[in-house]
Short mmCIF file of C-alpha atoms in Angstrom, two decimals:
data_model
loop_
_atom_site.label_atom_id
_atom_site.label_comp_id
_atom_site.label_asym_id
_atom_site.label_seq_id
_atom_site.Cartn_x
_atom_site.Cartn_y
_atom_site.Cartn_z
CA MET A 1 151.90 103.15 42.91
CA THR A 2 149.34 106.02 43.34
CA PRO A 3 148.99 108.86 40.49
CA ASN A 4 150.78 111.75 41.04
CA PRO A 5 149.51 115.06 39.42
CA VAL A 6 151.06 117.87 37.35
CA PRO A 7 150.71 120.50 40.64
CA ASP A 8 148.23 123.19 40.21
CA SER A 9 149.46 126.94 39.70
CA THR A 10 149.15 126.97 43.70
CA ALA A 11 151.07 124.69 44.38
CA LEU A 12 154.31 125.45 41.71
CA VAL A 13 154.44 129.04 42.80
CA GLN A 14 154.43 127.77 47.22
CA MET A 15 156.87 125.44 45.08
CA LEU A 16 159.19 127.71 43.59
CA HIS A 17 159.14 130.39 46.57
CA ALA A 18 160.96 127.68 48.93
CA ALA A 19 163.17 126.82 46.41
CA ARG A 20 163.92 130.26 45.64
CA GLN A 21 164.11 131.53 50.02
CA ARG A 22 166.85 128.29 50.19
CA THR A 23 168.86 129.98 48.04
CA LEU A 24 168.23 133.10 49.31
CA ALA A 25 169.26 131.28 53.28
CA LEU A 26 172.55 129.71 51.39
CA ALA A 27 173.56 133.04 49.59
CA GLY A 28 172.97 135.76 51.83
CA ASP A 29 176.38 135.80 54.78
CA LEU A 30 178.11 135.09 51.12
CA SER A 31 179.94 138.59 50.28
CA GLY A 32 184.04 139.86 49.27
CA GLU A 33 185.60 136.48 48.51
CA ARG A 34 183.23 134.00 49.09
CA LEU A 35 180.81 134.95 45.73
CA LEU A 36 183.99 133.21 44.02
CA GLY A 37 185.79 130.77 46.08
CA PRO A 38 189.15 129.20 45.39
CA ARG A 39 189.10 127.27 42.06
CA LEU A 40 187.86 124.03 42.49
CA LYS A 41 186.60 120.96 39.98
CA ILE A 42 184.22 120.47 42.33
CA VAL A 43 182.67 123.44 43.09
CA ASN A 44 180.81 126.28 41.12
CA PRO A 45 181.82 130.21 42.19
CA PRO A 46 179.31 130.89 44.23
CA LEU A 47 178.01 134.22 42.44
CA TRP A 48 177.84 132.35 38.82
CA GLU A 49 175.84 129.79 40.85
CA ILE A 50 173.41 132.58 41.82
CA GLY A 51 173.46 134.21 38.58
CA HIS A 52 172.80 129.44 36.40
CA LEU A 53 169.65 129.92 38.95
CA GLY A 54 168.08 132.67 37.09
CA TRP A 55 169.67 132.29 34.02
CA PHE A 56 167.85 128.29 33.81
CA GLN A 57 164.67 129.01 34.97
CA GLU A 58 164.41 132.20 32.90
CA HIS A 59 165.43 129.99 29.69
CA TRP A 60 162.89 127.14 30.02
CA CYS A 61 160.18 129.24 32.09
CA LEU A 62 159.82 132.75 29.37
CA ARG A 63 162.69 131.75 25.86
CA TYR A 64 161.25 128.61 25.55
CA GLN A 65 158.66 127.74 23.18
CA ASP A 66 158.33 125.28 20.62
CA GLY A 67 161.59 123.22 20.43
CA VAL A 68 163.85 125.95 20.43
CA VAL A 69 164.40 129.46 22.03
CA SER A 70 162.63 132.88 20.47
CA LYS A 71 163.34 135.22 23.26
CA PRO A 72 166.17 137.46 24.39
CA SER A 73 167.30 137.09 27.54
CA MET A 74 166.01 140.55 29.85
CA HIS A 75 170.24 140.06 31.27
CA ALA A 76 172.83 141.67 28.72
CA ASN A 77 174.89 138.03 27.89
CA ALA A 78 172.36 135.46 30.03
CA ASP A 79 173.53 133.43 27.28
CA GLY A 80 177.63 133.79 26.88
CA LEU A 81 177.58 134.02 31.32
CA TYR A 82 175.67 131.55 32.84
CA ASN A 83 174.51 128.72 29.98
CA SER A 84 176.24 125.50 32.03
CA ALA A 85 175.93 123.73 28.50
CA THR A 86 178.66 126.53 27.05
CA VAL A 87 180.29 127.83 29.53
CA PRO A 88 183.30 125.91 30.64
CA HIS A 89 183.72 124.80 34.45
CA ALA A 90 186.95 126.38 34.46
CA THR A 91 186.64 129.96 32.66
CA ARG A 92 183.66 130.65 35.34
CA TRP A 93 185.51 132.25 37.74
CA ASP A 94 187.06 134.77 34.71
CA LEU A 95 183.56 135.59 33.97
CA PRO A 96 182.79 139.47 33.84
CA LEU A 97 179.62 138.22 36.33
CA PRO A 98 177.61 141.53 37.72
CA ASP A 99 177.99 142.09 41.20
CA ILE A 100 175.75 140.24 44.36
CA ASP A 101 172.82 142.96 44.24
CA ALA A 102 173.04 143.00 39.98
CA THR A 103 172.76 138.76 40.46
CA LEU A 104 170.02 139.09 42.77
CA ALA A 105 167.76 141.80 41.09
CA TYR A 106 167.45 139.82 37.99
CA LEU A 107 166.72 136.57 40.73
CA ARG A 108 163.94 138.81 41.68
CA GLN A 109 162.82 139.99 37.95
CA VAL A 110 162.90 136.36 36.30
CA LEU A 111 160.68 134.94 39.38
CA GLU A 112 158.06 137.92 39.00
CA ARG A 113 157.29 137.41 36.03
CA VAL A 114 157.21 133.99 35.37
CA LEU A 115 154.85 134.14 38.93
CA GLU A 116 153.01 136.65 36.75
CA ARG A 117 152.48 133.81 33.96
CA LEU A 118 151.43 131.66 35.94
CA ASP A 119 148.89 133.60 37.74
CA ARG A 120 146.96 133.66 34.55
CA GLN A 121 143.62 132.26 33.65
CA ASP A 122 145.09 130.23 30.42
CA VAL A 123 148.17 128.22 31.90
CA THR A 124 149.64 125.87 29.49
CA ASP A 125 150.96 122.86 30.43
CA HIS A 126 154.09 123.82 28.56
CA LEU A 127 154.58 126.57 31.48
CA ARG A 128 153.28 123.76 34.53
CA TYR A 129 156.19 121.65 33.18
CA PHE A 130 158.93 124.53 32.61
CA ALA A 131 158.13 125.15 36.21
CA GLN A 132 158.47 122.28 37.76
CA LEU A 133 161.72 121.62 36.47
CA ALA A 134 163.25 125.35 37.37
CA ALA A 135 161.87 124.62 41.21
CA PHE A 136 164.08 121.19 41.23
CA HIS A 137 166.15 121.95 39.61
CA GLU A 138 167.22 125.75 41.43
CA GLU A 139 166.75 123.20 44.90
CA MET A 140 168.67 120.34 43.60
CA HIS A 141 171.79 123.11 42.98
CA CYS A 142 170.90 124.72 46.46
CA GLU A 143 171.62 120.77 47.46
CA ALA A 144 175.28 120.80 46.26
CA PHE A 145 175.19 124.11 46.98
CA THR A 146 175.02 122.94 50.61
CA TYR A 147 178.04 120.86 49.56
CA THR A 148 179.88 123.67 48.90
CA ARG A 149 179.84 125.44 52.44
CA GLN A 150 180.99 122.60 53.36
CA THR A 151 183.80 121.75 51.03
CA LEU A 152 184.92 125.59 52.03
CA GLY A 153 184.73 125.57 55.35
CA TYR A 154 182.10 127.97 55.41
CA PRO A 155 179.51 127.37 58.50
CA GLN A 156 176.46 125.28 58.51
CA PRO A 157 173.15 126.90 57.01
CA ALA A 158 170.84 128.25 59.31
CA LEU A 159 167.73 126.59 59.20
CA THR A 160 164.68 125.89 60.98
CA LEU A 161 164.09 122.34 61.78
CA GLN A 162 161.16 120.55 62.46
CA ALA A 163 160.63 117.49 64.78
CA ALA A 164 162.49 114.42 64.55
CA PRO A 165 162.45 110.52 65.91
CA GLY A 166 164.96 110.75 69.20
CA THR A 167 166.18 106.92 67.89
CA SER A 168 169.49 106.39 68.41
CA GLY A 169 171.88 103.93 68.17
CA ALA A 170 173.16 101.24 65.72
CA LEU A 171 170.68 98.61 63.69
CA PRO A 172 173.02 95.53 62.01
CA GLY A 173 171.56 92.55 60.30
CA ASP A 174 170.89 92.15 57.40
CA THR A 175 167.14 91.70 55.28
CA GLY A 176 166.77 88.21 52.92
CA ILE A 177 164.61 89.94 49.96
CA PRO A 178 163.63 86.56 47.65
CA GLY A 179 164.11 88.69 44.16
CA SER A 180 162.51 87.89 41.49
CA ARG A 181 160.68 89.87 37.81
CA PHE A 182 159.97 93.50 38.59
CA MET A 183 159.53 97.21 36.95
CA GLN A 184 162.52 99.27 37.84
CA GLY A 185 162.28 102.62 36.92
CA ALA A 186 158.83 104.77 36.80
CA ALA A 187 155.52 104.20 35.50
CA PRO A 188 154.25 106.24 33.14
CA ASP A 189 151.31 107.83 35.42
CA THR A 190 153.21 108.68 37.93
CA GLY A 191 153.29 112.47 37.28
CA PHE A 192 157.10 114.42 36.42
CA VAL A 193 159.61 112.46 36.76
CA PHE A 194 163.14 112.97 34.81
CA ASP A 195 164.68 110.86 31.60
CA ASN A 196 166.52 109.09 33.23
CA GLU A 197 163.83 107.12 34.75
CA LYS A 198 161.80 106.49 31.84
CA TRP A 199 160.11 104.28 32.00
CA ALA A 200 159.25 101.06 33.68
CA HIS A 201 161.20 98.07 32.34
CA GLU A 202 161.10 94.39 33.37
CA VAL A 203 163.86 93.29 35.10
CA GLU A 204 165.19 89.96 37.32
CA VAL A 205 166.45 90.45 40.58
CA ARG A 206 168.08 86.84 42.40
CA PRO A 207 167.04 86.61 45.64
CA PHE A 208 169.64 88.72 48.30
CA CYS A 209 170.61 89.92 51.82
CA MET A 210 170.44 93.72 52.14
CA SER A 211 171.90 95.40 55.65
CA ARG A 212 169.45 96.93 57.25
CA ALA A 213 171.15 100.02 57.06
CA PRO A 214 173.79 102.43 56.23
CA VAL A 215 177.26 101.34 56.67
CA THR A 216 178.54 103.52 60.10
CA CYS A 217 181.47 105.21 60.45
CA ALA A 218 182.21 102.81 63.41
CA GLU A 219 181.84 99.53 61.15
CA PHE A 220 183.94 101.74 58.82
CA LEU A 221 186.78 103.05 61.11
CA GLN A 222 186.92 99.49 62.07
CA PHE A 223 188.66 99.18 57.52
CA VAL A 224 190.26 102.34 58.70
CA ASP A 225 192.20 101.48 61.92
CA ASP A 226 193.30 97.90 60.07
CA SER A 227 195.47 100.08 57.74
CA GLY A 228 192.42 99.33 54.94
CA TYR A 229 193.51 102.60 52.94
CA LEU A 230 196.98 100.90 52.87
CA ARG A 231 196.60 97.82 51.14
CA ARG A 232 196.25 97.49 47.40
CA LYS A 233 194.14 93.81 47.51
CA TRP A 234 191.24 95.92 48.59
CA TRP A 235 191.00 98.17 45.81
CA SER A 236 190.99 98.03 42.12
CA ALA A 237 193.44 99.15 39.26
CA ALA A 238 190.76 102.44 39.90
CA GLY A 239 190.54 103.10 42.74
CA TRP A 240 193.93 102.77 44.24
CA ARG A 241 195.22 104.87 41.35
CA TRP A 242 193.50 106.75 43.54
CA ARG A 243 193.89 106.85 46.39
CA GLU A 244 197.82 107.32 45.34
CA ASP A 245 196.90 110.79 44.18
CA ALA A 246 194.78 111.96 46.06
CA ASP A 247 197.02 110.15 49.28
CA ALA A 248 194.08 109.43 51.18
CA GLN A 249 193.92 107.74 54.58
CA SER A 250 190.38 108.47 55.89
CA PRO A 251 187.64 109.47 55.05
CA VAL A 252 187.97 112.91 53.27
CA TYR A 253 186.74 114.75 56.45
CA TRP A 254 188.45 113.52 59.29
CA HIS A 255 191.42 113.20 61.27
CA LYS A 256 193.24 112.36 64.84
CA SER A 257 193.84 114.66 67.38
CA ASP A 258 195.21 113.05 70.47
CA GLY A 259 193.72 109.29 69.72
CA GLN A 260 191.01 111.09 68.85
CA TRP A 261 189.03 110.64 65.80
CA LEU A 262 187.27 114.02 64.68
CA GLN A 263 185.85 114.79 61.99
CA ARG A 264 184.91 118.21 59.92
CA HIS A 265 181.27 119.09 59.46
CA TYR A 266 181.24 122.84 57.87
CA ASP A 267 183.72 124.81 59.49
CA ALA A 268 183.36 123.18 63.19
CA GLU A 269 185.15 120.19 64.45
CA ILE A 270 182.81 117.34 66.08
CA SER A 271 183.69 113.38 67.23
CA LEU A 272 183.10 110.99 65.21
CA MET A 273 178.85 109.92 65.42
CA PRO A 274 179.79 106.14 66.15
CA ASP A 275 176.48 105.02 64.88
CA ALA A 276 175.76 107.74 62.24
CA PRO A 277 176.71 106.40 58.69
CA VAL A 278 179.64 107.27 57.60
CA MET A 279 179.79 109.96 54.40
CA HIS A 280 182.07 111.98 52.36
CA VAL A 281 182.93 108.08 50.83
CA ASN A 282 183.77 108.51 47.29
CA TRP A 283 182.66 104.74 44.91
CA PHE A 284 186.60 103.54 45.01
CA GLU A 285 186.24 103.48 49.53
CA ALA A 286 183.27 102.27 49.38
CA GLU A 287 184.22 99.59 47.54
CA ALA A 288 187.74 99.06 48.63
CA TYR A 289 185.86 98.59 52.35
CA CYS A 290 183.04 95.74 50.86
CA ARG A 291 186.00 94.23 50.06
CA TRP A 292 187.89 93.88 53.58
CA ALA A 293 184.34 93.44 54.87
CA GLY A 294 183.73 90.13 52.32
CA ARG A 295 180.65 92.09 50.39
CA ARG A 296 179.66 93.53 48.14
CA LEU A 297 177.51 97.30 46.71
CA PRO A 298 173.90 96.66 45.53
CA THR A 299 172.89 96.63 41.84
CA GLU A 300 170.94 99.94 41.17
CA ALA A 301 168.03 96.92 40.96
CA GLU A 302 168.31 95.24 43.60
CA TRP A 303 168.43 99.16 45.87
CA GLU A 304 165.07 99.90 43.50
CA PHE A 305 163.62 96.17 44.74
CA ALA A 306 164.70 96.64 48.21
CA ALA A 307 163.27 100.29 48.39
CA ALA A 308 159.95 99.86 46.56
CA THR A 309 158.66 96.35 46.02
CA THR A 310 156.46 94.90 48.99
CA ARG A 311 155.64 91.10 50.22
CA LEU A 312 152.67 90.42 48.57
CA SER A 313 154.53 91.06 44.98
CA GLY A 314 157.15 92.81 42.77
CA GLU A 315 154.60 94.58 41.04
CA ASP A 316 152.93 95.61 43.13
CA LYS A 317 155.56 99.17 43.98
CA ARG A 318 155.67 101.93 46.15
CA ARG A 319 156.64 105.34 45.96
CA TYR A 320 158.01 105.82 49.01
CA PRO A 321 159.57 102.38 50.66
CA TRP A 322 157.40 103.05 53.02
CA GLY A 323 154.35 103.51 50.94
CA GLU A 324 152.49 106.42 49.54
CA THR A 325 152.36 108.89 52.00
CA ALA A 326 154.79 112.07 51.04
CA PRO A 327 158.55 111.65 53.89
CA GLU A 328 157.08 113.27 57.46
CA PRO A 329 159.96 113.89 60.07
CA ARG A 330 158.86 110.37 61.14
CA HIS A 331 159.71 108.62 58.14
CA ALA A 332 163.11 110.53 56.59
CA ASN A 333 165.77 112.70 57.80
CA LEU A 334 165.36 115.79 54.75
CA TYR A 335 165.85 118.95 54.19
CA GLY A 336 164.56 120.60 57.41
CA VAL A 337 164.70 117.78 59.13
CA MET A 338 168.14 117.86 60.98
CA ASN A 339 171.69 119.99 59.61
CA GLY A 340 173.41 116.90 59.64
CA CYS A 341 172.53 113.10 60.36
CA ALA A 342 171.37 110.99 62.84
CA ASP A 343 171.97 107.66 64.05
CA VAL A 344 171.63 104.59 61.38
CA ALA A 345 168.36 103.62 63.25
CA ALA A 346 166.35 106.73 63.56
CA PHE A 347 163.14 106.95 62.12
CA ASP A 348 161.98 103.31 61.57
CA ALA A 349 158.97 105.08 60.20
CA GLY A 350 160.76 104.89 57.16
CA ASP A 351 161.80 100.86 57.38
CA SER A 352 160.73 99.79 53.47
CA ALA A 353 158.56 97.09 53.92
CA TRP A 354 161.80 94.30 53.50
CA GLY A 355 162.48 95.87 56.74
CA CYS A 356 165.73 98.15 55.50
CA ARG A 357 166.00 101.33 57.68
CA GLN A 358 166.56 105.51 55.87
CA MET A 359 166.44 104.02 52.59
CA ILE A 360 165.10 107.82 51.61
CA GLY A 361 167.42 110.04 53.16
CA ASN A 362 170.05 110.74 55.53
CA VAL A 363 173.15 109.97 52.60
CA TRP A 364 173.09 108.83 48.85
CA GLU A 365 173.63 105.82 48.77
CA TRP A 366 176.12 104.26 46.03
CA THR A 367 175.30 101.44 44.35
CA ALA A 368 177.52 98.86 42.18
CA ASP A 369 176.35 100.45 38.55
CA ASP A 370 176.87 102.79 36.10
CA PHE A 371 175.25 105.66 35.19
CA ARG A 372 172.71 104.21 32.48
CA PRO A 373 170.04 104.90 30.47
CA TYR A 374 166.62 102.79 30.57
CA PRO A 375 166.05 100.50 27.45
CA GLY A 376 164.27 102.61 24.79
CA PHE A 377 165.34 106.14 26.58
CA VAL A 378 164.41 109.49 24.98
CA ALA A 379 165.99 113.26 26.28
CA ASP A 380 163.66 114.82 27.43
CA PRO A 381 163.50 118.68 26.28
CA TYR A 382 166.62 119.50 28.36
CA LYS A 383 168.99 117.20 27.13
CA GLU A 384 171.74 118.17 29.48
CA TYR A 385 170.60 116.16 32.91
CA SER A 386 171.05 112.37 31.26
CA GLU A 387 172.31 112.10 28.13
CA PRO A 388 176.28 114.04 28.09
CA TRP A 389 177.10 111.55 32.27
CA PHE A 390 176.23 107.73 30.81
CA GLY A 391 178.24 105.71 30.61
CA ASP A 392 181.36 107.53 33.42
CA HIS A 393 179.35 107.83 36.55
CA LYS A 394 178.19 105.60 38.93
CA VAL A 395 173.90 105.81 40.34
CA LEU A 396 173.22 106.79 43.41
CA ARG A 397 170.03 106.61 44.98
CA GLY A 398 167.98 107.57 48.13
CA GLY A 399 168.59 110.90 48.86
CA CYS A 400 170.26 112.77 51.53
CA PHE A 401 169.46 115.31 54.74
CA ALA A 402 169.95 117.87 52.65
CA THR A 403 167.60 117.17 49.40
CA ARG A 404 164.04 118.41 49.68
CA ALA A 405 161.72 116.10 50.08
CA GLY A 406 159.68 117.21 46.85
CA LEU A 407 162.49 115.31 45.07
CA LEU A 408 162.56 112.06 46.19
CA ARG A 409 160.64 108.59 44.89
CA ASN A 410 162.41 105.54 45.06
CA THR A 411 162.57 105.24 41.24
CA TRP A 412 165.41 109.12 41.43
CA ARG A 413 168.70 107.91 40.86
CA ASN A 414 171.42 110.68 41.42
CA PHE A 415 175.19 110.44 38.90
CA TYR A 416 178.47 111.46 40.38
CA THR A 417 182.09 110.28 38.97
CA ALA A 418 183.38 107.24 41.43
CA ASP A 419 185.74 109.34 42.58
CA ARG A 420 183.18 112.41 44.55
CA ARG A 421 183.90 112.68 47.74
CA ASP A 422 182.02 116.48 49.01
CA VAL A 423 178.48 114.58 48.07
CA PHE A 424 176.39 113.62 51.15
CA ALA A 425 177.13 109.84 50.44
CA GLY A 426 176.60 106.88 52.22
CA PHE A 427 176.75 103.35 51.33
CA ARG A 428 174.67 99.73 51.94
CA THR A 429 176.02 96.44 51.57
CA CYS A 430 174.70 93.40 50.45
CA ALA A 431 176.31 89.45 51.24
CA LYS A 432 177.91 88.05 48.67
#
């Protein structure tokens, strides 16, 4: 795998500006009650989340040094308002939050000071690392903010889109993958990675057959029409408890009207796209579908093997499914390419060496595994990123249409609890 060097100051400035531009675009049309929204466990109040971005950037880029926070915030009571590690989620609607103008002013002041430091001749590796962390953190929150807009039925974000391939349709069938021993995880010479990707360690993957594409809406509809949500035998005990509590009878944004299946896309109702990947299904739903179909979810190691290895050697890993070239619109449906899902046959230029399509972009993909540390795990300075969530979350891989391309690589690990349906997530399957 080709090393990915630490970005220079110019690149970091561009990353920070791009993330902030996206934040402002997502927040720009919010006012009044929409700045707080309803109390839900799966979303943050938008006004709080915007302020948290400024706090995080200031905390790590301006206040943190030599393992401690050595400087006060420029915003009164910032730690008491915006520190996600100490401010309980349920209380965030009740905090004395500044209004939107004051919140945006705080964001501007923090960014200006960070940019001033990056403009100096003596920029430290410390600042470069945390500036990159802050940009990535903001991009991840922007993606989550996009989920929030879908959850709350707000209008879809206004984007300037790039040209995407016109290929459409389904992509049925499996590809056989021989498996072997390979190094799962990130190698130390690949630039910035998160602590849960560290470090590459040898695992053995047995031969397996994986679907070339994620499960489509048309395929999942067969499960729904066969009363899959109402038949206990397809569900695990935990999955059935969730289904009963949620009274789930189809994917969360699907409903039937005059005999036709529709789905809500932000604030609009659209016809079901049969050859697009099913989305907004949780891990329990994916597991139940697999049982019904006589299939299974891929393990995390199988997913990475299919995405990253080549036919030459399990030791020869790619950064992306298609190779080392950074993602382009021809490769994957990522942020700025489309404003929703493409059909599963699109983006053939992004195929892995094994012929698996859209392993990057379009929808996140659930894997079979719990989110756990790799051998020898050591938390990075941002200790709240991974460690608190080990054991009770499931791993997703690959990114979605709302993920910024610069975040992703084949070793990237996302993680959510098995009940989450707000995420832009689907799944692909393996033969048993």
